Short mmCIF file of C-alpha atoms and ligand atoms in Angstrom, two decimals:
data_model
loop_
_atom_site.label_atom_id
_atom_site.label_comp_id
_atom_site.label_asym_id
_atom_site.label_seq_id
_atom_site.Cartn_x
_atom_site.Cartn_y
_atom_site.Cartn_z
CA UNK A 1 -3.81 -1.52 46.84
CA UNK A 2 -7.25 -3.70 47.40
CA UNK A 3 -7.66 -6.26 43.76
CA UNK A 4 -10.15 -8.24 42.67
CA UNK A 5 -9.23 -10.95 39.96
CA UNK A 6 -12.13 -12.49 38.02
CA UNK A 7 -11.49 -15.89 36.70
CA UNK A 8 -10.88 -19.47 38.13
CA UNK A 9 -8.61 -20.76 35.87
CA UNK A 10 -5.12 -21.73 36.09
CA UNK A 11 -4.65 -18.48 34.66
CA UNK A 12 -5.92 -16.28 37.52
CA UNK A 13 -3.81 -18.41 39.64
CA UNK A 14 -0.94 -17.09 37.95
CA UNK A 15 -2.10 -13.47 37.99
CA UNK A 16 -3.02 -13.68 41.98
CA UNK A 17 0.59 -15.27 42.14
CA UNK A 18 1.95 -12.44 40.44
CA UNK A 19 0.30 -9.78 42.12
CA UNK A 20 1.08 -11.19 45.40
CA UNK A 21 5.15 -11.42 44.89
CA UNK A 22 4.36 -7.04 44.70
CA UNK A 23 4.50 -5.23 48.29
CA UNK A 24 1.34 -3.21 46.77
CA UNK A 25 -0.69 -5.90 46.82
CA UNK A 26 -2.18 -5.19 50.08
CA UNK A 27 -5.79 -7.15 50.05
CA UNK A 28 -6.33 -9.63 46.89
CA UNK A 29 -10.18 -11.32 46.53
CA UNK A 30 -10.35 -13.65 43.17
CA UNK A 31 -13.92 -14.85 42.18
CA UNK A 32 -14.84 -17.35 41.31
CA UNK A 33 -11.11 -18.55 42.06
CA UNK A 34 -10.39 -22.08 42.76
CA UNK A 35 -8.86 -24.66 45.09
CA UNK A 36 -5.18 -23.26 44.33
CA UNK A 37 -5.96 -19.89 44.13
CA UNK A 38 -7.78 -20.30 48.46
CA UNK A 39 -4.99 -21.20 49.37
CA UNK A 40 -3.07 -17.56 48.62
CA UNK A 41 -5.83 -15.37 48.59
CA UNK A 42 -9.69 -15.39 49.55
CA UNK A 43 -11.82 -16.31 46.95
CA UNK A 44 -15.62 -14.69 46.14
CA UNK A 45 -18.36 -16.79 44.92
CA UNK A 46 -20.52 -14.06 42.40
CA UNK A 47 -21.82 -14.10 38.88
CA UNK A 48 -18.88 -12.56 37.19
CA UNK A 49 -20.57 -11.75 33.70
CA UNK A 50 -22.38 -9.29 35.91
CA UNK A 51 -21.17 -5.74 35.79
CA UNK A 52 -23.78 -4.42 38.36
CA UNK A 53 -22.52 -7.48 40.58
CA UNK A 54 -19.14 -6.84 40.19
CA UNK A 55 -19.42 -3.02 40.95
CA UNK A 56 -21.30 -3.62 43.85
CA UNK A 57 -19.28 -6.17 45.19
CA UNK A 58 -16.09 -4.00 44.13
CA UNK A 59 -17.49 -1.14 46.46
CA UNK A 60 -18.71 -3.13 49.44
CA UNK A 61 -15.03 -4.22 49.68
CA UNK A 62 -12.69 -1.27 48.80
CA UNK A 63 -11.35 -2.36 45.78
CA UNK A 64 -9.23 -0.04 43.84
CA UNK A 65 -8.18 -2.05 40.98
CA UNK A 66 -10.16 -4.95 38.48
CA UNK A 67 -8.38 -7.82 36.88
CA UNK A 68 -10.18 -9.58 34.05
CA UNK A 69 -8.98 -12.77 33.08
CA UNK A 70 -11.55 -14.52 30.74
CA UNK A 71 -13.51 -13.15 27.88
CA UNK A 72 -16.57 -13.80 28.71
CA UNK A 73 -17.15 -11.07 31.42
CA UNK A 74 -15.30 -8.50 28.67
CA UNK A 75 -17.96 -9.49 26.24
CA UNK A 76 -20.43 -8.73 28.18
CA UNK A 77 -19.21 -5.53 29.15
CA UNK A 78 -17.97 -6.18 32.35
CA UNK A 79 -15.43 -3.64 32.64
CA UNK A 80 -17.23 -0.78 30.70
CA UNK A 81 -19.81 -1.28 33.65
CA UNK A 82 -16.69 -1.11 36.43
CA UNK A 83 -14.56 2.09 34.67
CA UNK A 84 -18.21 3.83 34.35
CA UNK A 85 -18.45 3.16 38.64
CA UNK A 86 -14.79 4.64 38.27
CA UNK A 87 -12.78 1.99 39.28
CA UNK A 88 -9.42 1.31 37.65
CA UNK A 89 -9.73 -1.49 35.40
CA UNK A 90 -7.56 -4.01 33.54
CA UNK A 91 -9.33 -5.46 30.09
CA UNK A 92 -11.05 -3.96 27.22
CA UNK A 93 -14.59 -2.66 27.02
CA UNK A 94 -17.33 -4.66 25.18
CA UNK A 95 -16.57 -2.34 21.91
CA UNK A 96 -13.31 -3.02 21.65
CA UNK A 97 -13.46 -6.96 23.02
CA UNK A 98 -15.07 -7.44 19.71
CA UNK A 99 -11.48 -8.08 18.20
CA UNK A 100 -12.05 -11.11 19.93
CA UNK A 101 -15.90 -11.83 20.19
CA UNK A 102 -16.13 -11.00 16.06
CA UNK A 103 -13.13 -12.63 13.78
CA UNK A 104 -15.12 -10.46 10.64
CA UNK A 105 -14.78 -7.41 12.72
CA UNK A 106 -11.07 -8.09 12.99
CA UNK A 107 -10.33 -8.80 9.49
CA UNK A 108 -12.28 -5.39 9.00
CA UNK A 109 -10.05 -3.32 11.23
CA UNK A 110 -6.70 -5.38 9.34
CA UNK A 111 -8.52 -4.44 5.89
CA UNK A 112 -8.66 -1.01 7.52
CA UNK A 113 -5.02 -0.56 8.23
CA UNK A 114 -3.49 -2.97 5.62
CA UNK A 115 -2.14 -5.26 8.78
CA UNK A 116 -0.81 -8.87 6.98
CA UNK A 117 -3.39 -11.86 7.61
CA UNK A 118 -5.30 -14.21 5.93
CA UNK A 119 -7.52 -13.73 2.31
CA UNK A 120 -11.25 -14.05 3.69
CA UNK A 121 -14.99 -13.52 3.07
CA UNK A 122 -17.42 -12.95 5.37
CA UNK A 123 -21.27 -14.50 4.92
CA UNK A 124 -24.45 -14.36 6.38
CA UNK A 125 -25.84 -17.34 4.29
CA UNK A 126 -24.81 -20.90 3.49
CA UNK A 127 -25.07 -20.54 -0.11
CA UNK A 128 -22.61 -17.52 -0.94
CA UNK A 129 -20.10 -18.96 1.34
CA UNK A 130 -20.02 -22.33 -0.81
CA UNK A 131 -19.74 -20.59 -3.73
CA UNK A 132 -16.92 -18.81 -2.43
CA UNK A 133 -15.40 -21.69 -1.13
CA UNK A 134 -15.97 -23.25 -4.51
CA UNK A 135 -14.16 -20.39 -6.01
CA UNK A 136 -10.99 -21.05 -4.10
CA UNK A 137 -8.73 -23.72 -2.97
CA UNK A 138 -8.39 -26.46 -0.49
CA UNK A 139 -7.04 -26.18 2.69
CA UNK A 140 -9.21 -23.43 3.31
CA UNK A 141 -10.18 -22.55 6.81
CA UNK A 142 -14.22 -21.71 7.86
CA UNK A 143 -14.76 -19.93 11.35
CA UNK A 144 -17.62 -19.14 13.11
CA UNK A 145 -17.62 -15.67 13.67
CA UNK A 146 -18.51 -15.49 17.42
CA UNK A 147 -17.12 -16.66 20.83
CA UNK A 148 -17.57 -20.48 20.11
CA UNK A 149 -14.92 -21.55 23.31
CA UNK A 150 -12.06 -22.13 20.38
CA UNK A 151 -14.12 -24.88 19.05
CA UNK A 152 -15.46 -22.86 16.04
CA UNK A 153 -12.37 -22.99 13.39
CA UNK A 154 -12.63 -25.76 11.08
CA UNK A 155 -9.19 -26.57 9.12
CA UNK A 156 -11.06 -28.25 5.92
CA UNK A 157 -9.10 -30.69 4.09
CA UNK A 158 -11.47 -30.62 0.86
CA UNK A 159 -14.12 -27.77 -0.14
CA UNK A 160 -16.81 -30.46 0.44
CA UNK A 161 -15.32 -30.56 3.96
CA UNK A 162 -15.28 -26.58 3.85
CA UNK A 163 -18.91 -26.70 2.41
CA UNK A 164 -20.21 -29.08 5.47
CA UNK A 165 -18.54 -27.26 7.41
CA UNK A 166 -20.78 -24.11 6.38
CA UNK A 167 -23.61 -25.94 7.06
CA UNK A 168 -22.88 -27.00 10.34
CA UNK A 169 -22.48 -23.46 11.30
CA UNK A 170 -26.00 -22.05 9.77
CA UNK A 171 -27.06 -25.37 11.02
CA UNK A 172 -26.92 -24.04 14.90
CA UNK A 173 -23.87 -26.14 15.73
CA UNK A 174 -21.86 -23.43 17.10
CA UNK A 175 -25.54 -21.57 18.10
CA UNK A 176 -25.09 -18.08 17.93
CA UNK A 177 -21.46 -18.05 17.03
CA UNK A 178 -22.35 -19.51 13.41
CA UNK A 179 -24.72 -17.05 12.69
CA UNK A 180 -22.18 -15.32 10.63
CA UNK A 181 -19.30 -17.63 8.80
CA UNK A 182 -15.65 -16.26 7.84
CA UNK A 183 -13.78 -18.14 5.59
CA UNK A 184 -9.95 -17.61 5.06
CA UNK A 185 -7.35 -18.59 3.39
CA UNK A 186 -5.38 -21.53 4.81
CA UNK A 187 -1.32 -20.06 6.16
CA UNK A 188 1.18 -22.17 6.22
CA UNK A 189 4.24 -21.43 8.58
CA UNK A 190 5.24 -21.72 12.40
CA UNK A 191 2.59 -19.77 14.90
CA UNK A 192 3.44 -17.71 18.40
CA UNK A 193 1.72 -15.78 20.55
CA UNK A 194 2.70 -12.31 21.48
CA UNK A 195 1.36 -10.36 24.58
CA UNK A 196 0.90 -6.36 24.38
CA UNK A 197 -0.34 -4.48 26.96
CA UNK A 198 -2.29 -1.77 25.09
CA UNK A 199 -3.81 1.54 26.67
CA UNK A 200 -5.56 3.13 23.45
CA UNK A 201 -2.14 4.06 21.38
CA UNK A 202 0.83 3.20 23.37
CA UNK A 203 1.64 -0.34 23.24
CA UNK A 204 4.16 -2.50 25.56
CA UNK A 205 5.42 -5.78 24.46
CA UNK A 206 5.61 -8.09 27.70
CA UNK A 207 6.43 -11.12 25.87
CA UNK A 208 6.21 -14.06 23.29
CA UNK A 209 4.92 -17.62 23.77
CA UNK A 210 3.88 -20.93 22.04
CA UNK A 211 1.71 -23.22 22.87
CA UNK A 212 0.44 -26.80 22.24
CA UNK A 213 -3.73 -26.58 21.08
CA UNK A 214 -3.34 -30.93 20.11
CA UNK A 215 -4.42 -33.18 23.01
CA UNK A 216 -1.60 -36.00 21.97
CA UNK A 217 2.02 -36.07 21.78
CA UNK A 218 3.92 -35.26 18.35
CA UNK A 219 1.09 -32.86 18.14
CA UNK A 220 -1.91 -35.26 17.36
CA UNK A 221 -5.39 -35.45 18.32
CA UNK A 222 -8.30 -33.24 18.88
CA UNK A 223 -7.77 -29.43 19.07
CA UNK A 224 -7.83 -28.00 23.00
CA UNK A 225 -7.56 -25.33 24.68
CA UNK A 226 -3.85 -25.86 25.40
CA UNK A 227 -1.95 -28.11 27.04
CA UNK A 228 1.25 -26.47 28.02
CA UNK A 229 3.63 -23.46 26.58
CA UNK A 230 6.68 -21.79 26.99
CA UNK A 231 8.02 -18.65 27.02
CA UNK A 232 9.82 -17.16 24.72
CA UNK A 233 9.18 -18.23 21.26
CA UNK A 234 12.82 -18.91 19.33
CA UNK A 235 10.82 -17.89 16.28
CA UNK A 236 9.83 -14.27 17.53
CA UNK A 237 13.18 -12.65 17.09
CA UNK A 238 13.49 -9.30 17.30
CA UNK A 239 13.17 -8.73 13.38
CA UNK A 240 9.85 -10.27 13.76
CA UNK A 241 8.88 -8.58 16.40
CA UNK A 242 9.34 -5.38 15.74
CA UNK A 243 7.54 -6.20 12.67
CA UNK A 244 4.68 -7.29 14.03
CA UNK A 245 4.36 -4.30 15.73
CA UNK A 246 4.63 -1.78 13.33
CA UNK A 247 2.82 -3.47 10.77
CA UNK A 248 0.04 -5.29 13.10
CA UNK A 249 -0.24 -3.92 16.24
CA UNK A 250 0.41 -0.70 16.18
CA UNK A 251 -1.77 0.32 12.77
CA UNK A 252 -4.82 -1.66 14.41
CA UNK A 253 -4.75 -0.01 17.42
CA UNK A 254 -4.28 3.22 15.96
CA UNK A 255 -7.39 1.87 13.83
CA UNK A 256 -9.53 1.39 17.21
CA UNK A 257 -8.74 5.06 18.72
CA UNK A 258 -9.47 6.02 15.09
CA UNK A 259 -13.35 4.45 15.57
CA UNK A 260 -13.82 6.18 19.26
CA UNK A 261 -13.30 2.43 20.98
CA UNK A 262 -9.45 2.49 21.94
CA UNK A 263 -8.48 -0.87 22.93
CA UNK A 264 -7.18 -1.20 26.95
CA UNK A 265 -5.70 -4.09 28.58
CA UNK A 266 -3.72 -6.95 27.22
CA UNK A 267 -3.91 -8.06 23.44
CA UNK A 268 -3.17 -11.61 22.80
CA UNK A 269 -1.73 -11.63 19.25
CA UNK A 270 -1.80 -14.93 17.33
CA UNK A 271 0.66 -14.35 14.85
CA UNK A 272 1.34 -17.15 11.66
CA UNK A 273 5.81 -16.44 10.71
CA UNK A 274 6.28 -17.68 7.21
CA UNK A 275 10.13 -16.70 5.94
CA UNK A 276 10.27 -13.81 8.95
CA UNK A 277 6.84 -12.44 7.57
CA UNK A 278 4.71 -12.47 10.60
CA UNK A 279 0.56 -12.51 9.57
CA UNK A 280 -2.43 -12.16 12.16
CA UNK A 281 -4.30 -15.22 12.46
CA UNK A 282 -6.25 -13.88 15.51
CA UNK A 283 -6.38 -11.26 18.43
CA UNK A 284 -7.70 -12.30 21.81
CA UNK A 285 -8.90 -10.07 23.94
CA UNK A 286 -7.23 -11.35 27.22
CA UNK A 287 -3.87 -13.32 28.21
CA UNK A 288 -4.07 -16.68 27.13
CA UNK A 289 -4.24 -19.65 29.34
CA UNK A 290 -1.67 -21.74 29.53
CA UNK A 291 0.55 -18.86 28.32
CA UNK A 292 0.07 -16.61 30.91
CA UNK A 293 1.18 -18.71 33.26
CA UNK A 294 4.80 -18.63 32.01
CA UNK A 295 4.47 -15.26 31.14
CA UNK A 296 3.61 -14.61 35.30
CA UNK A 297 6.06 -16.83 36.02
CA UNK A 298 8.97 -14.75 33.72
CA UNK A 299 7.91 -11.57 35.12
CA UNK A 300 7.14 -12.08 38.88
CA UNK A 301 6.16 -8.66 40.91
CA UNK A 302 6.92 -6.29 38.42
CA UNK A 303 3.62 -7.76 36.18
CA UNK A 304 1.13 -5.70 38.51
CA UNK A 305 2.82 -2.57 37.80
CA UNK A 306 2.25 -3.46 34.63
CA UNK A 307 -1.07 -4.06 34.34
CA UNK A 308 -1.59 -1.12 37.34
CA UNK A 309 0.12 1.35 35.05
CA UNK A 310 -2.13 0.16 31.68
CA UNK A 311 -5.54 -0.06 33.63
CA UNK A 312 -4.78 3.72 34.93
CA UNK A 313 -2.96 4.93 31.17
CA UNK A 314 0.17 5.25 31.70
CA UNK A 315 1.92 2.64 29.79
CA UNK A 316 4.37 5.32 27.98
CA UNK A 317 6.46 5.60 31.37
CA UNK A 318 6.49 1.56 31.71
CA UNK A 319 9.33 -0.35 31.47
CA UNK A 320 9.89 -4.20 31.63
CA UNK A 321 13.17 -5.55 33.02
CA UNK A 322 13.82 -8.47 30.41
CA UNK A 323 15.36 -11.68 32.10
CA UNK A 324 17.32 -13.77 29.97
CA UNK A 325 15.33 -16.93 31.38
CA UNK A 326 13.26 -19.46 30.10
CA UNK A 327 9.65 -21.08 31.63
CA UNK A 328 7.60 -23.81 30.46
CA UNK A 329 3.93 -25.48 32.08
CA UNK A 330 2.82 -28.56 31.40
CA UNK A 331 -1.20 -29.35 31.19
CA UNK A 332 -2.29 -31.95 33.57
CA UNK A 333 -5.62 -32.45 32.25
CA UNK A 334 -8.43 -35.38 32.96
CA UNK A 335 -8.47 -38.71 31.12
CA UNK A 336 -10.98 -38.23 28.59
CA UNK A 337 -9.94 -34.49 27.37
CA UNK A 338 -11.72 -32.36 25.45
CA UNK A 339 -14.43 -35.05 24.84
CA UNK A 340 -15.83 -36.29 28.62
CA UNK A 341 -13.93 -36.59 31.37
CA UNK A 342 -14.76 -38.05 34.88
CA UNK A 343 -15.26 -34.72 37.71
CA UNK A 344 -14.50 -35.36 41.62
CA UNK A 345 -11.39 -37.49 41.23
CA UNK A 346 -8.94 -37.16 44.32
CA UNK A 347 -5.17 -35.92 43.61
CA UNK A 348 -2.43 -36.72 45.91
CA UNK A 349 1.20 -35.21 46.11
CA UNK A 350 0.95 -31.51 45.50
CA UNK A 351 1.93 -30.84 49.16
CA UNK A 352 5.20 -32.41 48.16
CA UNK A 353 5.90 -29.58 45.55
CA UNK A 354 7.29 -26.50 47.52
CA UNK A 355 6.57 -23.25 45.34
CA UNK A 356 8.97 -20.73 45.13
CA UNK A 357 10.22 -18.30 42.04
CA UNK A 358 11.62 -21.13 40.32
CA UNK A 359 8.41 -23.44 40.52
CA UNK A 360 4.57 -22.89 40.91
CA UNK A 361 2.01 -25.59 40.73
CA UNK A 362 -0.60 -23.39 39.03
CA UNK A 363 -4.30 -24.48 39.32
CA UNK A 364 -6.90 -24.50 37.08
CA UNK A 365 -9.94 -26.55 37.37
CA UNK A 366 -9.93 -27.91 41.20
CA UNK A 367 -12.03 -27.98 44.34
CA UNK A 368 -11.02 -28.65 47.86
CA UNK A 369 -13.27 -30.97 49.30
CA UNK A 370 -13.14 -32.96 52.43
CA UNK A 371 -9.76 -32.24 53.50
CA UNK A 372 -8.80 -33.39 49.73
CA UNK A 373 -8.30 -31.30 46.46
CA UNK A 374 -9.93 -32.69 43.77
CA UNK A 375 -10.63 -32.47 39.61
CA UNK A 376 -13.54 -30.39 38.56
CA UNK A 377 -12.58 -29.29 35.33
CA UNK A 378 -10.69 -30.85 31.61
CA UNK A 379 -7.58 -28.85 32.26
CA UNK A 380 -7.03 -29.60 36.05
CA UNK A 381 -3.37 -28.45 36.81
CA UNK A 382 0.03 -25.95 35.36
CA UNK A 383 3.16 -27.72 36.56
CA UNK A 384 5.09 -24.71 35.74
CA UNK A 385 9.13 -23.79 35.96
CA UNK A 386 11.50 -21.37 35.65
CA UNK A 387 15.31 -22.17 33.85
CA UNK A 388 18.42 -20.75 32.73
CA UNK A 389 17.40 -22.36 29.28
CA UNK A 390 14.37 -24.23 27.92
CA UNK A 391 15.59 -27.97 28.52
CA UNK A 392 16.39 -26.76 32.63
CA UNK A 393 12.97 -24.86 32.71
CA UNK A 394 11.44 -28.81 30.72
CA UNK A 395 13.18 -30.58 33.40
CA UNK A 396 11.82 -28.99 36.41
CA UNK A 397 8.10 -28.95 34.94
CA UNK A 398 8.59 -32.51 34.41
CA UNK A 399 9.68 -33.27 37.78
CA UNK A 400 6.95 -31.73 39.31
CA UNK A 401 3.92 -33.61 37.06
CA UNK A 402 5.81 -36.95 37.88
CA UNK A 403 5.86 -35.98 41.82
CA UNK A 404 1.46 -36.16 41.82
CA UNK A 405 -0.37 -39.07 42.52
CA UNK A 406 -3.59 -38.85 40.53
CA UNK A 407 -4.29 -42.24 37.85
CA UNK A 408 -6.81 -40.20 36.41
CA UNK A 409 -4.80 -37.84 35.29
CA UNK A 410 -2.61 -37.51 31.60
CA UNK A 411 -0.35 -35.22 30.13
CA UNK A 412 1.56 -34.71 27.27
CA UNK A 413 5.55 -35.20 27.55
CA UNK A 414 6.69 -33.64 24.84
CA UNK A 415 6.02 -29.80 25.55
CA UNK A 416 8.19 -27.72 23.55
CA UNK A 417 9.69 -30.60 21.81
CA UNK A 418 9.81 -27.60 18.61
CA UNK A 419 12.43 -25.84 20.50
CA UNK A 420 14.39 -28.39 22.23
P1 AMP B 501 -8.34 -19.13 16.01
O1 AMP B 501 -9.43 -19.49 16.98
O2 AMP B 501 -8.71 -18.14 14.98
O3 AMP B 501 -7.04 -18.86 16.70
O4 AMP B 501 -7.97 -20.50 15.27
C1 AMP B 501 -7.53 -21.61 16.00
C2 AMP B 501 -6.34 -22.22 15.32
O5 AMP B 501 -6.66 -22.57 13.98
C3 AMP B 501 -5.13 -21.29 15.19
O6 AMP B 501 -4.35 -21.27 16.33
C4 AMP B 501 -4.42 -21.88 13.99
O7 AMP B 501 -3.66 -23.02 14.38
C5 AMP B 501 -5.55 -22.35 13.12
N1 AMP B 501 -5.90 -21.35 12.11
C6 AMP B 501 -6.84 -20.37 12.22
N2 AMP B 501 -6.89 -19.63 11.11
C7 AMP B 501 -5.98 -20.12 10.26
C8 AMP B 501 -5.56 -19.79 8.93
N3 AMP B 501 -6.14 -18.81 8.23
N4 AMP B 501 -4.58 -20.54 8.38
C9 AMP B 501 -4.00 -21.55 9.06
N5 AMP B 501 -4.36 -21.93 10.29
C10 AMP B 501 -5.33 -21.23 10.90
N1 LIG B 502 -4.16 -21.13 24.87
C1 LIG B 502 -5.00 -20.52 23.92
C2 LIG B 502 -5.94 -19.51 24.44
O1 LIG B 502 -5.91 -19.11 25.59
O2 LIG B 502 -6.77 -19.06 23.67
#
């Protein structure tokens, strides 16, 4: 089978690693890709948020199945575009992305099918959404409704917080994301991250993670877009599971067939667990990066059957062999991270890390240039292990970071402290 991968994040690395361990892999092209990713597969420079691009491109080179990794091609309708030139195709279409591109549209399809989450309104105007904040209590939490890059959830401390907030986000601070505010109701409890591969009504669990959003250790600091996770979650135990399925998953799914736009590819469920009660705080459209790096990492060559057997509909004869192991990644990111950061820097040591199934170096925002592989993006590596437990998984990750040569570099060192 002939893939293309769209993405050039750490998390494409780890879906081009995973497709690769597979004997059906025969051809793999990622685009954009990245410095990592060249050196296991060839990598396509092409405007990805293109559909007619990606079609053409798709043709001109054989390809038989579509990866999507980020949201922004789904969005824009990327793969609605590709299943319409009749390719097989992994991710949602643009109708039913929305459960990630629109948080009111989600709490409409959870109103919808009664599925647990947060109290909320939903405002076109500055001045109803104060008064409803007014109404209400503080913590309360205002989010722009759009794709904002995970910027665009405020945690208010105060309803004059909340109420600035609101204007910020009429204001044009979030530009078109703000045009339309949601405010909920603050949850308190632990949150986890649970993956479902989704073809219309049949859903397949492939596994539970948590991540770290906090830049700083102790979980301090500005919000980002992660900076490392493990897999599983202690806190999704079965119990929980299965009732996030039936109660979440599963209803709002049903929901989306129900509207004519049945949901395809992988839902990334943000889940809030409160006394074993799991509520939705959001759905994501895609696998989320750092998580699906252990996630690849868990399930090795049997994840492109997966996602082979979801993008064609056939997820009700899929089966995942569970292993009883553990996998963490830890973020190396540039100094400076989320605010400004210095691009170009030169990183030493990663031809001293051998990769095998226990331990990938996952990349996600590097260039080779000049012989040299260097930083181009905020999130820059995934030192990322495989263990018999958590603390062995911890301990490899950890020996990996400290094995790379690159001062302007940080990480945190206390990934998955929650668990250990
Ligand atoms: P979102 O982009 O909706 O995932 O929000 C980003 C983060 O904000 C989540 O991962 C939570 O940590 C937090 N958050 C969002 N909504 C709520 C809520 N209603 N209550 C508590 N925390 C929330
Ligand atoms: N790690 C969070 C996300 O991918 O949205």
């Amino acid at each position: 089978m002939n893939i293309l991968i769209l993405g050039g994040g750490g998390r494409e690395h780890a879906l081009a690693w995973a497709a690769l361990q597979n004997p059906k892999c025969d051809k793999l092209i990622v685009a954009p890709g990245n410095a990592g990713i060249a050196q296991i597969a060839e990598c396509a420079s092409i405007d990805i948020e293109d559909g007619g691009t990606v079609a053409e491109f798709a043709a001109e080179n054989a390809i038989e199945l579509v990866i999507i990794g980020p949201e922004a091609p789904l969005a824009a309708g990327v793969a609605d575009r590709l299943r319409e030139a009749g390719l097989s195709v992994f991710g949602p279409s643009a109708a039913a992305a929305r459960l990630e591109a629109s948080k009111s549209f989600t709490k409409e399809i959870c109103d919808a099918c009664h599925a647990p989450t947060a109290a909320y309104g939903h405002f076109t105007e500055a001045d109803a959404a104060k008064a409803y904040i007014r109404a209400g209590t503080a913590p309360v939490v205002v989010k722009a409704d759009g794709l904002a890059a995970g910027k665009g959830v405020i945690i208010a401390e105060t309803l004059e917080e909340a109420c600035a907030a609101v204007d910020d986000m009429f204001g044009g601070a979030f530009g078109g994301a703000g045009a339309e505010v949601v405010i909920e109701e603050f949850m308190t409890g632990e949150e986890a991250s649970f993956f479902v591969l989704v073809d219309g009504e049949d859903c397949l669990p492939i596994g539970t993670a948590q991540d770290h959003k906090r830049v700083g250790d102790g979980d301090t600091g500005p919000n980002t877009g992660g900076m490392g996770a493990y897999s599983p979650a202690p806190i999704m135990t079965d119990t929980v599971t299965q009732k996030a399925l039936d109660d979440i998953v599963r209803p709002c799914m049903a929901e989306m067939v129900r509207r004519g736009t049945p949901y395809q590819g992988v839902l990334y469920v943000g889940l809030m667990i409160e006394n074993g009660q799991p509520r939705l705080v959001e759905y994501n459209a895609r696998f989320g990066d750092p998580e699906c790096q252990v996630l690849m990492l868990r399930l090795g060559a049997q994840a492109l059957d997966l996602i082979h057997a979801c993008a064609e509909g056939r997820l009700s004869e899929a089966r995942v062999n569970w292993a009883d192991d553990h996998a963490m990644t830890v973020v190396m990111a540039a100094k400076g991270y989320p605010d400004a950061y210095e691009k170009g820097t030169v990183i030493k040591g990663l031809e001293a890390i051998s990769d095998d199934s226990m331990t990938v170096m996952f990349h996600a925002g590097t260039t080779a240039k000049d012989g040299a592989v260097t930083a181009t993006g905020g999130r820059v590596l995934n030192a990322t292990a495989r263990g018999a437990t958590l603390q062995e998984a911890r301990d490899r990750a950890y020996a990996m970071v400290d094995a790379i040569d690159w001062p302007e570099g940080f990480c945190r060192r206390d990934i998955g402290w929650r668990a250990l």
